PDB file of C-alpha atoms in Angstrom:
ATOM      1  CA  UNK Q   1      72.179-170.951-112.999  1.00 76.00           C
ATOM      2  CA  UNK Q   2      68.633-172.783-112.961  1.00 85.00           C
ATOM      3  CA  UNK Q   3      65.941-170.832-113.777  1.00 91.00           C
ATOM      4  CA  UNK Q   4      63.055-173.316-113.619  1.00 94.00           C
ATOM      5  CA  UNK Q   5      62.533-176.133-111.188  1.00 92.00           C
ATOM      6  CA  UNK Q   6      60.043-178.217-110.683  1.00 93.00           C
ATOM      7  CA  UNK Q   7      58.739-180.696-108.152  1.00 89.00           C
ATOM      8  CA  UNK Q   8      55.565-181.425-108.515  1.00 90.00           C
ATOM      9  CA  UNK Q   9      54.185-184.638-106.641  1.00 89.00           C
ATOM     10  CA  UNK Q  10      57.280-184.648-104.510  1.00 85.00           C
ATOM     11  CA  UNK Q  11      56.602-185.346-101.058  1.00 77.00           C
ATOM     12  CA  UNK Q  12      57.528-182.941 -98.067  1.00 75.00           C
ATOM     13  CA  UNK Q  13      58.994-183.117 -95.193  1.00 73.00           C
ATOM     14  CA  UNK Q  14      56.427-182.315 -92.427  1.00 71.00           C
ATOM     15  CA  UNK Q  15      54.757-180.228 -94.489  1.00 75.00           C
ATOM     16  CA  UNK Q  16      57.962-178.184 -95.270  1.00 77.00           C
ATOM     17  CA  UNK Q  17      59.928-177.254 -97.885  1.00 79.00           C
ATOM     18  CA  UNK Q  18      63.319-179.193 -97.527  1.00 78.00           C
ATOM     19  CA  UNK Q  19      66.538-178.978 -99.514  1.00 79.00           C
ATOM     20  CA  UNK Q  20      65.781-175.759-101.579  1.00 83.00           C
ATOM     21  CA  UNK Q  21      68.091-173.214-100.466  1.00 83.00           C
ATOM     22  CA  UNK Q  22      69.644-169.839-101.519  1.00 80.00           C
ATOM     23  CA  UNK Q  23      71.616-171.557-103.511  1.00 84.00           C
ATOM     24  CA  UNK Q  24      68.767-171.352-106.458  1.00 88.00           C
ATOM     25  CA  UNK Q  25      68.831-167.248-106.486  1.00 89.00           C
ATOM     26  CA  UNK Q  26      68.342-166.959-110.384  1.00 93.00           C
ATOM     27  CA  UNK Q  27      64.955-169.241-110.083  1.00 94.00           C
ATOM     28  CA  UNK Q  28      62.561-167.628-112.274  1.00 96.00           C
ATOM     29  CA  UNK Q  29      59.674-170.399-112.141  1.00 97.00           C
ATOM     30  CA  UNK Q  30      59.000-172.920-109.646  1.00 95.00           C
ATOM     31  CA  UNK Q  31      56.431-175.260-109.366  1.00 96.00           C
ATOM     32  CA  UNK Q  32      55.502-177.636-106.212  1.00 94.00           C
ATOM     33  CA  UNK Q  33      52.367-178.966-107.150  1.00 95.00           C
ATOM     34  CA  UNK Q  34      50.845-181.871-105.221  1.00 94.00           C
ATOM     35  CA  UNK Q  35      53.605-182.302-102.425  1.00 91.00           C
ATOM     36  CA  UNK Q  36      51.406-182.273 -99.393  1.00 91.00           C
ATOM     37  CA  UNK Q  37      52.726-178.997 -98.553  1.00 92.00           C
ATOM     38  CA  UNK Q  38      51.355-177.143 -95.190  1.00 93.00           C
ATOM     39  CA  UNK Q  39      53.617-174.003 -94.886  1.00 91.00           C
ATOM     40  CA  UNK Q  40      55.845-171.932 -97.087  1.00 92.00           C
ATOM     41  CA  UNK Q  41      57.989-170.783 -94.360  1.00 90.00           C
ATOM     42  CA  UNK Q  42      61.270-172.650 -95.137  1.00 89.00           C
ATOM     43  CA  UNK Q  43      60.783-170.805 -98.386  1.00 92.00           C
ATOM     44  CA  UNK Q  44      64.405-169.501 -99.155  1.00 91.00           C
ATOM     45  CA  UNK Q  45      65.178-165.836-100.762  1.00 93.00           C
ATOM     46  CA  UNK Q  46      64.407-165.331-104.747  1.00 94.00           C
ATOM     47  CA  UNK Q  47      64.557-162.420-105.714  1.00 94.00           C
ATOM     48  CA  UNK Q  48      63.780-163.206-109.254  1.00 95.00           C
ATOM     49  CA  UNK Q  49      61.089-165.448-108.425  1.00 96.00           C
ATOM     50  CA  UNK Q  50      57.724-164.957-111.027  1.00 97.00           C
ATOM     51  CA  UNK Q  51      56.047-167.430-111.304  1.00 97.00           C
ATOM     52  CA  UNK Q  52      55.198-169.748-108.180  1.00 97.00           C
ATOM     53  CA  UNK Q  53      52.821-172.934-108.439  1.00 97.00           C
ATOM     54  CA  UNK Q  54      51.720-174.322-105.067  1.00 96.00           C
ATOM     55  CA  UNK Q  55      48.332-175.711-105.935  1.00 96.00           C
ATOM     56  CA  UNK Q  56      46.851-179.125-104.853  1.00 96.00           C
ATOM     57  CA  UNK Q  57      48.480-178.823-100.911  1.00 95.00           C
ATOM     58  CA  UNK Q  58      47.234-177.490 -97.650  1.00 94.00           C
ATOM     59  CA  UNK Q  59      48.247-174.124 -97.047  1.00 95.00           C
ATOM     60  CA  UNK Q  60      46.017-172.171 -95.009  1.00 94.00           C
ATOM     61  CA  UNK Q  61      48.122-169.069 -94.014  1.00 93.00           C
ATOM     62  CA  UNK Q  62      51.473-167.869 -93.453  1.00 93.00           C
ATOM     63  CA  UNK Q  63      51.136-165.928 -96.932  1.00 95.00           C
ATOM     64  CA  UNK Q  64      53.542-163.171 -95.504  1.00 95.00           C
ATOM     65  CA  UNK Q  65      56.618-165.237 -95.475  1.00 95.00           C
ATOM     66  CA  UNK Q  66      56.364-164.923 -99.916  1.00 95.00           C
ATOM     67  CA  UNK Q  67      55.975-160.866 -99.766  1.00 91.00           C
ATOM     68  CA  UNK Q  68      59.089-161.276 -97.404  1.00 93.00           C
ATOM     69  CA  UNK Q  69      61.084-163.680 -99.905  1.00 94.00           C
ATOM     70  CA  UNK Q  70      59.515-163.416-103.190  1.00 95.00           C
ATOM     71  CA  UNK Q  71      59.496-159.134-103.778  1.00 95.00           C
ATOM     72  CA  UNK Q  72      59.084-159.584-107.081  1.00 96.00           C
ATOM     73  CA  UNK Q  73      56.321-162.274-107.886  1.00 97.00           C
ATOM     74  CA  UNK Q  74      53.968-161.638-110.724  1.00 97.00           C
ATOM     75  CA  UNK Q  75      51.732-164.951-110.761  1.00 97.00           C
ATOM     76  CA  UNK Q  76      50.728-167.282-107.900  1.00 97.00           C
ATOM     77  CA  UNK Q  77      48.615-170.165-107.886  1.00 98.00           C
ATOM     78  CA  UNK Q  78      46.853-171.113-104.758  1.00 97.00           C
ATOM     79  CA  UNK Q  79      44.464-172.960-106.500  1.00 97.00           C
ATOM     80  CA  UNK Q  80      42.876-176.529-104.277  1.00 96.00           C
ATOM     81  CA  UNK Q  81      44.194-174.875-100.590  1.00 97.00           C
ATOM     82  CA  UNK Q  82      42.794-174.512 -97.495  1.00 95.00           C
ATOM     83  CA  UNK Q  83      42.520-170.572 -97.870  1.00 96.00           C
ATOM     84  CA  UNK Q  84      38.896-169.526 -96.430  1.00 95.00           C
ATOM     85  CA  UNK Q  85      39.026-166.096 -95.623  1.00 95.00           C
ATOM     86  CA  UNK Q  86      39.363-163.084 -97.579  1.00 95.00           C
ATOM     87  CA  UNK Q  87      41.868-161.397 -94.936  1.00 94.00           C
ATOM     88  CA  UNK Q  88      44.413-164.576 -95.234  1.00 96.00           C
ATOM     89  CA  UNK Q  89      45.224-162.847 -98.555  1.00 97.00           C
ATOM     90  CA  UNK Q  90      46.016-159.251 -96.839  1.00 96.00           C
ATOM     91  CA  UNK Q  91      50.054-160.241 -96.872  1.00 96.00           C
ATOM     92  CA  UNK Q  92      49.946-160.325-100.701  1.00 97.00           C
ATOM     93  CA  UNK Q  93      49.699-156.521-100.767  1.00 96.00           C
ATOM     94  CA  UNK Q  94      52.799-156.473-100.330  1.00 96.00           C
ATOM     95  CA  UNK Q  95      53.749-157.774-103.766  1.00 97.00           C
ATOM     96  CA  UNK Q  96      53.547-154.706-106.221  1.00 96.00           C
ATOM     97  CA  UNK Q  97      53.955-156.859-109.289  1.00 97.00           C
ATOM     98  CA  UNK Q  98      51.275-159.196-108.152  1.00 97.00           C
ATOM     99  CA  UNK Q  99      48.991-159.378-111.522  1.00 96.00           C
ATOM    100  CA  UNK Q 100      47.778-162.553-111.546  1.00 97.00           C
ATOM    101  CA  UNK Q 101      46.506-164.665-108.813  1.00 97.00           C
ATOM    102  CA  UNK Q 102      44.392-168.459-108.619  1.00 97.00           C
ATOM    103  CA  UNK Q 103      42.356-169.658-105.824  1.00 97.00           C
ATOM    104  CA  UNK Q 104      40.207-172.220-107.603  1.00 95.00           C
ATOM    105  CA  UNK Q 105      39.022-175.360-105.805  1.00 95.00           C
ATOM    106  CA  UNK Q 106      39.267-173.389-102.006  1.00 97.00           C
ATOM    107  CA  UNK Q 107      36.579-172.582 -99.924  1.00 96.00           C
ATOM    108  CA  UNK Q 108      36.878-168.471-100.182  1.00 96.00           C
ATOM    109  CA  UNK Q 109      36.075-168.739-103.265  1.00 96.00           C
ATOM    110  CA  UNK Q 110      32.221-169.488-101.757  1.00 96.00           C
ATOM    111  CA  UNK Q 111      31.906-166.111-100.293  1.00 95.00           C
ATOM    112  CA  UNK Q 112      29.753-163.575-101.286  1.00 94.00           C
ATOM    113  CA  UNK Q 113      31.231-160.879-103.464  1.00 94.00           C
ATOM    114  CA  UNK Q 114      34.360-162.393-103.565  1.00 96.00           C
ATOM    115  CA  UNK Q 115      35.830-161.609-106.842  1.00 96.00           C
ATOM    116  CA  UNK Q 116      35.046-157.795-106.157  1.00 95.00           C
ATOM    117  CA  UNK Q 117      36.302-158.309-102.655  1.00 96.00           C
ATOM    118  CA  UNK Q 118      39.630-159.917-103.510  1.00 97.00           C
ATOM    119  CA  UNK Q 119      40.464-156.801-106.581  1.00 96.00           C
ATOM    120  CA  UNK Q 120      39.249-154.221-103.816  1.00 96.00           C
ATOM    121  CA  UNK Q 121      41.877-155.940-101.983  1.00 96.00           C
ATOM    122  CA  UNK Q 122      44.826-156.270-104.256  1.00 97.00           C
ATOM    123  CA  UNK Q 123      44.017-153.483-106.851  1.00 96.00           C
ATOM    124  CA  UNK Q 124      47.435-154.089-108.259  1.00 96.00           C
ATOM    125  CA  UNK Q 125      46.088-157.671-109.741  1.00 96.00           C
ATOM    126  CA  UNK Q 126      44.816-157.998-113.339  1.00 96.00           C
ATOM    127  CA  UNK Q 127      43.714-161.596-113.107  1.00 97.00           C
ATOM    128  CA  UNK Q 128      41.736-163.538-110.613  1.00 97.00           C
ATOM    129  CA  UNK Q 129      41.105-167.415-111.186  1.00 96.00           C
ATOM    130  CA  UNK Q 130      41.854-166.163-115.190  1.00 94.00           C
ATOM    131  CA  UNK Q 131      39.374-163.277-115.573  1.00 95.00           C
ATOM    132  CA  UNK Q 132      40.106-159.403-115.254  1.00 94.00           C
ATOM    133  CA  UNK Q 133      37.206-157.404-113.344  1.00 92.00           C
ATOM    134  CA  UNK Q 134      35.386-157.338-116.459  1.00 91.00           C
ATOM    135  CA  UNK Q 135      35.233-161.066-116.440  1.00 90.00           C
ATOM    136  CA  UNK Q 136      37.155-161.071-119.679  1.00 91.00           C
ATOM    137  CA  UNK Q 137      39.350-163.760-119.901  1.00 91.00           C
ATOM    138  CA  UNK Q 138      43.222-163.829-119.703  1.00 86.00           C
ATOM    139  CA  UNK Q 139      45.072-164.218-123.088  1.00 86.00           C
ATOM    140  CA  UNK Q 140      47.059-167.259-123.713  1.00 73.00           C
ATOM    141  CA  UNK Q 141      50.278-166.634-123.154  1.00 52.00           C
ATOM    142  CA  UNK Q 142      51.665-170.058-125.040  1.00 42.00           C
ATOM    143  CA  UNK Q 143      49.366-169.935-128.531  1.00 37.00           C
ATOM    144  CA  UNK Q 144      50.887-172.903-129.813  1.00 35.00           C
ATOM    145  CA  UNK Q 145      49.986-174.990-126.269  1.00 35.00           C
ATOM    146  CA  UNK Q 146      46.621-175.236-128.370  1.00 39.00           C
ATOM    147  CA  UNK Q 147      47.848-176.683-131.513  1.00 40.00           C
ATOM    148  CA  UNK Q 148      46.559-173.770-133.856  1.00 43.00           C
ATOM    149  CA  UNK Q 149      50.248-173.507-135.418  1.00 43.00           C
ATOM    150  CA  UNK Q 150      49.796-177.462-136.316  1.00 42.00           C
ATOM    151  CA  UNK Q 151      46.624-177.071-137.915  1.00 44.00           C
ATOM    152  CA  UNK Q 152      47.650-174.480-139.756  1.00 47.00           C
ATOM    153  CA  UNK Q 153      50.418-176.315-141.513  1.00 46.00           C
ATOM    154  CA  UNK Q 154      48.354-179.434-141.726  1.00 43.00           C
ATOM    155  CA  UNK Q 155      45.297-177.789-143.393  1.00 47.00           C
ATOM    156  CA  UNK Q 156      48.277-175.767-146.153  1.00 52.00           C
ATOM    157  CA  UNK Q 157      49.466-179.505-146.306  1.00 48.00           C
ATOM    158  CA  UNK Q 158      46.135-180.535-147.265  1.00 48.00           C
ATOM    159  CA  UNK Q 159      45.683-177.413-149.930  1.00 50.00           C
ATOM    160  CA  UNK Q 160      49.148-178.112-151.385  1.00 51.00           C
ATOM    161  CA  UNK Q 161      48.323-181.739-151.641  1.00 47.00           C
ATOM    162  CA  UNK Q 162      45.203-181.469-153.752  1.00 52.00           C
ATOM    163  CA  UNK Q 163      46.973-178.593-155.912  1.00 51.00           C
ATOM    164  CA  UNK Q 164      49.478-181.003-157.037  1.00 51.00           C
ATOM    165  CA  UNK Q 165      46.678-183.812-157.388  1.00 47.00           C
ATOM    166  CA  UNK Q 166      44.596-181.512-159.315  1.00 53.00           C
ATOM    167  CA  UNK Q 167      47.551-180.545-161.380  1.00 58.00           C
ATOM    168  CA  UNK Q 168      48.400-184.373-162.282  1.00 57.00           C
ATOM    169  CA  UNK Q 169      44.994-184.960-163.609  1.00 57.00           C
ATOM    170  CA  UNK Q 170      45.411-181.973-166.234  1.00 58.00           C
ATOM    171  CA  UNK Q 171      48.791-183.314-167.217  1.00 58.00           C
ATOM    172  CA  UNK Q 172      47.254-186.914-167.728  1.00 57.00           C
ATOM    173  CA  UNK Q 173      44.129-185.342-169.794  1.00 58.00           C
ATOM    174  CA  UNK Q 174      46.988-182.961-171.917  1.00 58.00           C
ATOM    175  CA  UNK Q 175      48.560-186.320-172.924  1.00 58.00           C
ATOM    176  CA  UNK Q 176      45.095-188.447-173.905  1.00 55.00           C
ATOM    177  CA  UNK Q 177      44.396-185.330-175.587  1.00 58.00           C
ATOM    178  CA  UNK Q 178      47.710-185.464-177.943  1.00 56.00           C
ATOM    179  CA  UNK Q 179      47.783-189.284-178.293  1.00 54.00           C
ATOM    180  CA  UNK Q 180      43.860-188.639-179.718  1.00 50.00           C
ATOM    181  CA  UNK Q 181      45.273-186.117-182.233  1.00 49.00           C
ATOM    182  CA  UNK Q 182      48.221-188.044-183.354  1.00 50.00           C
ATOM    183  CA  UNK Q 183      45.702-191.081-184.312  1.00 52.00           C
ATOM    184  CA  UNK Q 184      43.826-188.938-186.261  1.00 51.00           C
ATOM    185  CA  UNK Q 185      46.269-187.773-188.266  1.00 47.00           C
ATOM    186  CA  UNK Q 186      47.408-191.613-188.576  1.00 53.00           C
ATOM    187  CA  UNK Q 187      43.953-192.313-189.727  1.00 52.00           C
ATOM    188  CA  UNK Q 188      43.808-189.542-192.134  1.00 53.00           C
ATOM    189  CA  UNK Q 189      47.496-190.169-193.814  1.00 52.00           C
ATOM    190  CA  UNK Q 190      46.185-194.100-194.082  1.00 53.00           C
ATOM    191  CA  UNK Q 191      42.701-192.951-196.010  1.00 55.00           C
ATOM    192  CA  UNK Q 192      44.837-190.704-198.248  1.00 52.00           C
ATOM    193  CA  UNK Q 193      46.809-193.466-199.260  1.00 54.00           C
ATOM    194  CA  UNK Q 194      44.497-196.039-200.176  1.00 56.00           C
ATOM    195  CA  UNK Q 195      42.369-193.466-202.059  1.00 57.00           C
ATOM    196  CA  UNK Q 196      45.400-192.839-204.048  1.00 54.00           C
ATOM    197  CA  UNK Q 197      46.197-196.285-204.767  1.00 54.00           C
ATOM    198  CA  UNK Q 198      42.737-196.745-205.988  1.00 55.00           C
ATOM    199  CA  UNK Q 199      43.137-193.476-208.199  1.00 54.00           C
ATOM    200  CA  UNK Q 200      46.199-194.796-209.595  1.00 52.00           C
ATOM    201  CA  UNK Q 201      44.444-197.783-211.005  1.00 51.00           C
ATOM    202  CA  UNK Q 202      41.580-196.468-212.342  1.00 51.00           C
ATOM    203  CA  UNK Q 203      44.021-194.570-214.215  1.00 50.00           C
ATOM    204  CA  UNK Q 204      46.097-197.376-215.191  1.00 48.00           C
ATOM    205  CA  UNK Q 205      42.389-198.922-216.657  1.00 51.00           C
ATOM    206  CA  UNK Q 206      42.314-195.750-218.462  1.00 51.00           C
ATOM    207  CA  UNK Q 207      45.298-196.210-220.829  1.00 52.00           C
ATOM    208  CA  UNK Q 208      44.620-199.622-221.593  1.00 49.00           C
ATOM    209  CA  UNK Q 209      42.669-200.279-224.937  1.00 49.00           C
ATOM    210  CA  UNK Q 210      39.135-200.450-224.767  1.00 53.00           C
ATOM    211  CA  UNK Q 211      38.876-205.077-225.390  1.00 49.00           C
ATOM    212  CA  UNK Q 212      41.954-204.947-222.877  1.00 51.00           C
ATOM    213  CA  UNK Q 213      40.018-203.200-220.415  1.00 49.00           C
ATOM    214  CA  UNK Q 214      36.812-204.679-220.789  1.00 50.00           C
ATOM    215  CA  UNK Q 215      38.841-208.292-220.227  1.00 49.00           C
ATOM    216  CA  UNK Q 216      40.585-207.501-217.707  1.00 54.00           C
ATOM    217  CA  UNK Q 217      37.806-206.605-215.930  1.00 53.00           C
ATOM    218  CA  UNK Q 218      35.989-209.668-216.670  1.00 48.00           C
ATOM    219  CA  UNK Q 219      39.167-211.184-215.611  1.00 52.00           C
ATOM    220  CA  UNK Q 220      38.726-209.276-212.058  1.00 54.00           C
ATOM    221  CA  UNK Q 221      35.151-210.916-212.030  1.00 52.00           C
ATOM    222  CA  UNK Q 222      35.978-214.301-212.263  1.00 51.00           C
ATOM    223  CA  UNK Q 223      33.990-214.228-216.089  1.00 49.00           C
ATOM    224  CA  UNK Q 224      35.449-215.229-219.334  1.00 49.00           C
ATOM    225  CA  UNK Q 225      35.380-213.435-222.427  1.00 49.00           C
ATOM    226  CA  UNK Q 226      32.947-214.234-225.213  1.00 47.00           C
ATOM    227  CA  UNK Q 227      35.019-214.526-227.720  1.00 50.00           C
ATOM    228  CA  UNK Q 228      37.371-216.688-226.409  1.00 49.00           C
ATOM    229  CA  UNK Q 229      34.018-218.759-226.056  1.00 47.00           C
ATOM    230  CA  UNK Q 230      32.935-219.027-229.376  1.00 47.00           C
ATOM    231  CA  UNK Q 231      36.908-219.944-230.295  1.00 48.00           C
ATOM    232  CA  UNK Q 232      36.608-222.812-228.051  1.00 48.00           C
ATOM    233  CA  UNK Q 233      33.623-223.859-230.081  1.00 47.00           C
ATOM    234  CA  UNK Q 234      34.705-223.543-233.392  1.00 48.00           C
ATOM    235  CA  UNK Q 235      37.600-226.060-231.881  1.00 44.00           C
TER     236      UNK Q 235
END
């Protein structure tokens, strides 16, 4: 039931693929990068084969054996070979669903006209080395392989952080604010009361006689009355 395999930096066996066998029908991806490979003629039959990565070894030719055992292949990656010629690539015409195809790093890439060679070629491909025709460039097919989605959620993390922040610092002023009105109102009630203990005296002078006022007052002043003075010298 394996449906990916991969064994990349493995190292061959004479150049051949050893110990993969029919036994992996259902393979859907399969990747020998790196594994000093020379032919793919031990290749076994997979049918549902899509996606095969043999970059990095030294395949020259033999390219028939995968429209013979691969029907269905949509992307191959030749990339770093020892492909030179444009008509080492005829066999792939024989792989309908053939829409994407790399050859970077080998030497037929160096020919003249070769990207309009290689589509006149294999019309059914879409892709060469990760451009259409056109030259436009192949869409990502893995968006989050960048990191966008991460940023994303970072950057709202950010925005959500300083909201809250932002929203803390209007609390904190809403409560300085209250405590400032609440003194006031302290300060006030305190003036009101001692300018009605004050009143309350000045009335209290008020209903005293008028001598009883006058001495008290004198009193208040640390002065004594005249008349008690000229009673102390008549003693």
């Amino acid at each position: 039931q394996v449906k990916e395999l991969v064994l990349d930096n493995c190292r061959s066996d004479d150049g051949k693929i050893v110990g993969l066998s029919s036994d992996f029908e259902n393979l859907e991806f399969l990747s020998m990068i790196n594994i000093n490979l020379l032919s793919v003629s031990n290749l076994p039959k997979l049918n549902k084969l899509r996606k095969l990565e043999l970059s990095d070894n030294r395949i020259s030719g033999g390219l028939e054996v995968l429209a013979e055992r691969t029907p269905n292949l949509t992307h191959l990656n030749l990339s770093g070979n020892k492909i030179k010629d444009i008509n080492t690539l005829e066999p792939l015409k024989k792989l309908p669903n053939l829409h994407s195809l790399d050859l970077f790093n080998c030497e037929v890439t160096m020919l003249i006209n070769y990207r309009e060679s290689v589509f006149t070629l294999l019309p059914q491909l879409t892709y060469l080395d990760g451009f259409d025709a056109d030259d436009q460039e192949a869409p990502d097919s893995d968006p989050e392989a960048d990191g966008d989605g991460l940023e994303d959620e970072y950057e709202n993390g950010e925005d959500d952080l300083d909201e809250e922040v932002i929203d803390d610092e209007e609390d904190e002023d809403d409560d300085l604010e209250g405590e400032e009105e609440e003194d006031g109102v302290d300060d006030e009630e305190e003036d009101e009361e001692e300018d009605g203990e004050d009143d309350e005296e000045e009335e209290a002078d008020d209903d005293l006689p008028r001598g009883e006022k006058r001495k008290r007052n004198l009193e208040d002043e640390g002065e004594e009355d005249p008349e008690d003075e000229e009673d102390d010298e008549d003693d």
